[in-house]
Amino acid sequence: MKYRQLTKEQFESLHEEFARFLASQHIDVNEWNQLKKEKPAVAEDELNVFSDVVWDDVLTKTNYLEHFSEKTVNLFKCEADEIHRIAIKVNWDINLLEQEGFEWLMKNPMDNSVDIFKGTKPYASERNAELFDLVEKGSGVSKGEIFEYFSQLIG
């Protein structure tokens, strides 16, 4: 398996897509139920293959990721061959996970208590694998507005 199996909730939200996937494997509902009972390892393999297909599709379409903690923000722009990162650290008692803290940062990005760093590096391994690692560590897919805002600020 290339990534990890989707969660039960993710499978439930993708049940129609999974049904189409099974149909493409020439497996109907009755056969699927029979597989789960009689050949659970084969059913597990089908779940794993579908999970990898979904993850690959999502990660291939991902252009931006972001990760927030109480004091730091990591923003990523994910291009084909390299990844750009803007790291922001707030050096005073504010919580960026709360609306008030986030709004303060957006209004005061050049405050003396804010450190902003940027960098670019080529992917060390396969692009989607690196993006998946960032997702597993808590990053979420974004539309990139925050990255672009800070990118324009720092030039």
XYZ file of C-alpha atoms in Angstrom:
155
model
C 0.000 0.000 0.000
C 1.359 3.384 -1.025
C -0.428 5.571 1.556
C -2.888 4.441 4.233
C -6.373 3.090 4.135
C -9.115 5.673 4.202
C -10.997 6.016 7.468
C -14.467 4.573 7.882
C -15.888 8.105 7.608
C -13.938 8.750 4.402
C -15.191 5.486 2.899
C -18.748 6.375 3.872
C -18.491 9.776 2.198
C -17.093 8.100 -0.928
C -19.510 5.159 -1.034
C -20.753 5.963 -4.558
C -17.199 6.239 -5.887
C -16.306 2.985 -4.141
C -19.301 1.271 -5.716
C -18.117 2.471 -9.160
C -14.603 1.280 -8.337
C -15.921 -2.172 -7.426
C -18.009 -2.216 -10.605
C -14.863 -1.467 -12.600
C -13.370 -4.565 -10.924
C -16.508 -6.526 -11.993
C -17.647 -6.864 -8.372
C -21.319 -6.240 -7.598
C -22.907 -5.716 -4.170
C -23.616 -9.423 -3.615
C -20.080 -10.404 -4.571
C -18.671 -7.668 -2.315
C -20.682 -8.896 0.671
C -19.581 -12.461 -0.065
C -15.937 -11.350 -0.365
C -16.089 -9.605 3.004
C -17.401 -12.790 4.660
C -15.447 -15.478 2.849
C -12.246 -13.747 1.738
C -11.638 -10.811 4.096
C -8.012 -10.478 2.934
C -9.157 -9.960 -0.675
C -11.767 -7.433 0.462
C -9.060 -5.630 2.456
C -6.874 -5.526 -0.666
C -9.712 -3.880 -2.606
C -10.120 -1.266 0.153
C -6.384 -0.593 0.053
C -6.254 -0.229 -3.731
C -9.229 2.154 -3.673
C -7.613 4.165 -0.855
C -4.410 4.566 -2.869
C -6.387 5.679 -5.934
C -8.256 8.296 -3.881
C -5.122 9.567 -2.120
C -3.201 9.795 -5.405
C -6.038 11.761 -6.988
C -6.359 14.178 -4.060
C -2.616 14.724 -3.691
C -2.076 15.204 -7.435
C -4.672 17.990 -7.382
C -3.231 19.598 -4.219
C -1.477 22.913 -4.803
C -1.368 24.292 -1.249
C -1.111 22.876 2.265
C -1.139 24.655 5.597
C -0.421 23.642 9.170
C -1.350 25.732 12.201
C -0.269 25.382 15.809
C -0.640 27.794 18.728
C 2.521 29.756 17.891
C 3.433 28.757 14.325
C 2.010 28.562 10.827
C 3.591 26.571 8.014
C 2.297 27.361 4.542
C 3.247 25.270 1.521
C 2.900 25.848 -2.204
C 3.277 22.471 -3.884
C 4.519 22.705 -7.453
C 5.449 19.834 -9.744
C 9.170 19.704 -8.957
C 9.607 21.759 -5.802
C 7.824 22.880 -2.679
C 7.817 26.422 -1.314
C 7.412 27.019 2.420
C 6.572 30.083 4.429
C 7.111 29.542 8.155
C 5.610 32.056 10.567
C 6.337 32.181 14.291
C 4.652 34.481 16.788
C 6.807 35.323 19.803
C 4.243 36.400 22.352
C 1.231 35.049 24.181
C -1.244 34.538 21.365
C -2.973 31.397 20.136
C -3.116 31.137 16.348
C -5.577 28.245 16.636
C -8.188 30.649 17.967
C -10.036 33.079 15.692
C -8.826 36.107 17.662
C -5.183 35.046 17.376
C -5.425 34.281 13.672
C -7.135 37.607 12.966
C -4.420 39.432 14.924
C -1.732 37.776 12.764
C -3.520 38.676 9.535
C -3.829 42.334 10.652
C -0.289 42.584 12.100
C 1.928 40.367 9.923
C 4.892 42.742 10.118
C 4.760 43.194 13.906
C 8.123 42.835 15.669
C 6.844 39.743 17.470
C 6.305 37.927 14.147
C 9.161 36.060 12.443
C 8.618 34.997 8.840
C 10.938 32.710 6.899
C 10.615 31.367 3.400
C 12.381 28.693 1.443
C 12.137 26.395 -1.551
C 13.454 22.887 -2.041
C 13.077 20.127 -4.589
C 11.181 17.060 -3.431
C 13.489 14.517 -1.814
C 11.227 11.675 -2.912
C 8.043 11.341 -4.957
C 5.888 14.516 -4.748
C 2.658 12.889 -3.599
C 4.474 10.841 -0.952
C 5.959 14.013 0.532
C 2.594 15.784 0.478
C 0.967 12.759 2.118
C 3.610 12.890 4.862
C 2.723 16.549 5.517
C -0.990 15.656 5.652
C -0.301 12.826 8.086
C 1.602 15.296 10.279
C -1.427 17.582 10.469
C -1.374 19.762 7.350
C -4.606 20.446 5.561
C -5.277 21.153 1.906
C -6.023 24.815 1.287
C -6.825 27.166 -1.567
C -3.605 29.073 -0.956
C -4.988 32.492 -0.014
C -2.892 32.734 3.164
C 0.264 31.536 1.384
C -0.190 34.077 -1.405
C -0.968 36.877 1.083
C 2.288 36.305 2.968
C 4.229 35.650 -0.234
C 3.284 39.103 -1.535
C 4.130 40.703 1.825
C 7.632 39.308 2.013
C 8.397 39.436 -1.686
